[in-house]
Amino acid sequence: MSTLLPDEAILTAAIDEYRYLHAHPELSSREYETAAYIERRLDALGIENFRCGGTGVVGLLRNGDGPTIAFRADTDGLPIAEDTGLEYASEATGILPDGSTAPVMHGCGHDTHIASLLATAEVLLAHPEAWSGTIVLLFQPGEETAWGAKEMVADGLWDRAPRPEVVLAQHVMPLPGQAVALRPGRMATLADSWRITVHGRQAHGSQPEKSIDPVVLASWIVVRLQTIVSRELDPRTPAVVTVGTFHAGLKENIIPASAELSINVRTPDEEVRAHVLGSIRRIISAEAAAAGAPEPTIAELNSFPRLVNDPELTPRVMSAFAEQSGTDAVLTDELGMGSEDAGWFGDAIGVPTVFWGFGAFDSALFADGASPAGNHSPHFAPDPREAMTTGITAALTAIGAFLAVTPADEAA
Ligand code: ZN
Ligand code: ZN
């Protein structure tokens, strides 16, 4: 069975669409224009669609009897000042949750996900004879804040869309065009972010005896947190505890009343997660007690669920990729400590997930061990043609592994 491929007209239109989307990014859960754009495109293609989870859009692409599958494309940008120098670089700004204005960039490449899924739908619509079944197109907001998938599910997604037998999702990565990266099992880490307010007692800088110094206390916490991964976990267990921000005080001769830390935790599974988060709570509380300070306040900012590729269905997709692009194009070692909420769509209803990364860069950029700027960099600049060719081809190939009908002239 041969995979459907985009013709030059669809590919060229997808490249233009990608450039347009790249120039018009929006922040997480504020994808108002992006959602409206996707709705207009689905309407124009005649694909039934509805809003779900605020700025989420669901399309139902039906073509007769057959299995139902779902395909996720996330839609949000990031608060990054783009520095690619590209003709279609973003100059957009957006409003952060704290009310401040920030530059916005599609710095994680979610624009490639939207454009390739729309083009994939167009190819499928143009070749109804090559497949049958239903594809639930999930245009998901708020991936970067771990909010969108949960919000869509909580908004009744699976009451309103048919239940799929698998949820597929893909993510652009700093890899050469044609490459796809996946394997059965864990594809990303669980991730938790907290804001911790350490309370002390304010005093004049010359009168430390009247203070409980939150800067010293918070510093002990930062140092002690380093021992969780280094001293408490089995050295073979991958985990990260990062203190990303530390803010306290306004003037050098005032001991402040409080200090604020934000921390980011990456863990491979629920068991390690529970251990690490428990240790963080223990250390924060015990260091405050040691300083004679009140109990610190913990605010949970976000929590990324697990992302695990199904052990039976993932090899099926890997074989389809290998058949389409060659075994060399299928990479199985590209696993970092990133996080993704795509797994929640399936986990919420006990349905398996298959997730892969795809390449979008000229292979010359990887010569001599070099690599282009990665996701979340202000210099992240996928090649539009490589991104669209690989994104659309990979999507069609994986969909074909579940819904394809062997064309009559290829049947044995
Ligand atoms: Zn990202
Ligand atoms: Zn992303």
PDB file of C-alpha atoms in Angstrom, residues 6 8 10-22 82 84 86-89 111-113 115-116 119 172 177 358-362 365 380-392:
ATOM      1  CA  PRO A   6       0.571  16.021  -0.980  1.00  0.00           C
ATOM      2  CA  GLU A   8       2.727  20.421  -5.339  1.00  0.00           C
ATOM      3  CA  ILE A  10      -1.276  21.579  -1.673  1.00  0.00           C
ATOM      4  CA  LEU A  11       2.357  21.688  -0.546  1.00  0.00           C
ATOM      5  CA  THR A  12       2.891  25.217  -1.850  1.00  0.00           C
ATOM      6  CA  ALA A  13      -0.334  26.399  -0.224  1.00  0.00           C
ATOM      7  CA  ALA A  14       0.726  24.750   3.061  1.00  0.00           C
ATOM      8  CA  ILE A  15       4.072  26.563   2.966  1.00  0.00           C
ATOM      9  CA  ASP A  16       2.270  29.888   2.484  1.00  0.00           C
ATOM     10  CA  GLU A  17      -0.146  29.015   5.266  1.00  0.00           C
ATOM     11  CA  TYR A  18       2.740  28.103   7.567  1.00  0.00           C
ATOM     12  CA  ARG A  19       4.388  31.488   6.915  1.00  0.00           C
ATOM     13  CA  TYR A  20       1.120  33.283   7.648  1.00  0.00           C
ATOM     14  CA  LEU A  21       0.600  31.384  10.905  1.00  0.00           C
ATOM     15  CA  HIS A  22       4.226  31.953  11.883  1.00  0.00           C
ATOM     16  CA  GLU A  82      11.779  36.336  17.686  1.00  0.00           C
ATOM     17  CA  THR A  84      15.398  34.851  13.212  1.00  0.00           C
ATOM     18  CA  LEU A  86      13.105  35.940   8.567  1.00  0.00           C
ATOM     19  CA  GLU A  87      10.879  37.870   6.190  1.00  0.00           C
ATOM     20  CA  TYR A  88       7.830  36.360   7.912  1.00  0.00           C
ATOM     21  CA  ALA A  89       9.173  36.740  11.476  1.00  0.00           C
ATOM     22  CA  ASP A 111       2.508  26.684  13.471  1.00  0.00           C
ATOM     23  CA  THR A 112       3.999  23.737  11.563  1.00  0.00           C
ATOM     24  CA  HIS A 113       1.557  21.430  13.361  1.00  0.00           C
ATOM     25  CA  ALA A 115      -0.492  23.955   8.770  1.00  0.00           C
ATOM     26  CA  SER A 116       0.478  20.314   8.273  1.00  0.00           C
ATOM     27  CA  ALA A 119      -2.992  20.209   4.549  1.00  0.00           C
ATOM     28  CA  VAL A 172       8.491  19.434  15.059  1.00  0.00           C
ATOM     29  CA  GLY A 177      13.741  16.828   7.025  1.00  0.00           C
ATOM     30  CA  PHE A 358       9.516  15.156  12.934  1.00  0.00           C
ATOM     31  CA  GLY A 359      12.406  16.937  11.227  1.00  0.00           C
ATOM     32  CA  ALA A 360      12.127  20.273   9.476  1.00  0.00           C
ATOM     33  CA  PHE A 361      15.651  21.410   8.637  1.00  0.00           C
ATOM     34  CA  ASP A 362      18.092  21.188   5.746  1.00  0.00           C
ATOM     35  CA  LEU A 365      22.848  22.151   9.008  1.00  0.00           C
ATOM     36  CA  PHE A 380      14.252  28.594  15.980  1.00  0.00           C
ATOM     37  CA  ALA A 381      13.582  28.638  12.241  1.00  0.00           C
ATOM     38  CA  PRO A 382      12.304  25.452  10.586  1.00  0.00           C
ATOM     39  CA  ASP A 383      12.687  25.369   6.814  1.00  0.00           C
ATOM     40  CA  PRO A 384       9.113  25.829   5.545  1.00  0.00           C
ATOM     41  CA  ARG A 385       9.342  23.304   2.717  1.00  0.00           C
ATOM     42  CA  GLU A 386      11.142  20.668   4.816  1.00  0.00           C
ATOM     43  CA  ALA A 387       8.678  21.203   7.671  1.00  0.00           C
ATOM     44  CA  MET A 388       5.568  20.930   5.518  1.00  0.00           C
ATOM     45  CA  THR A 389       6.835  18.022   3.414  1.00  0.00           C
ATOM     46  CA  THR A 390       7.829  15.995   6.468  1.00  0.00           C
ATOM     47  CA  GLY A 391       4.911  17.038   8.672  1.00  0.00           C
ATOM     48  CA  ILE A 392       2.270  16.219   6.054  1.00  0.00           C
TER      49      ILE A 392
END
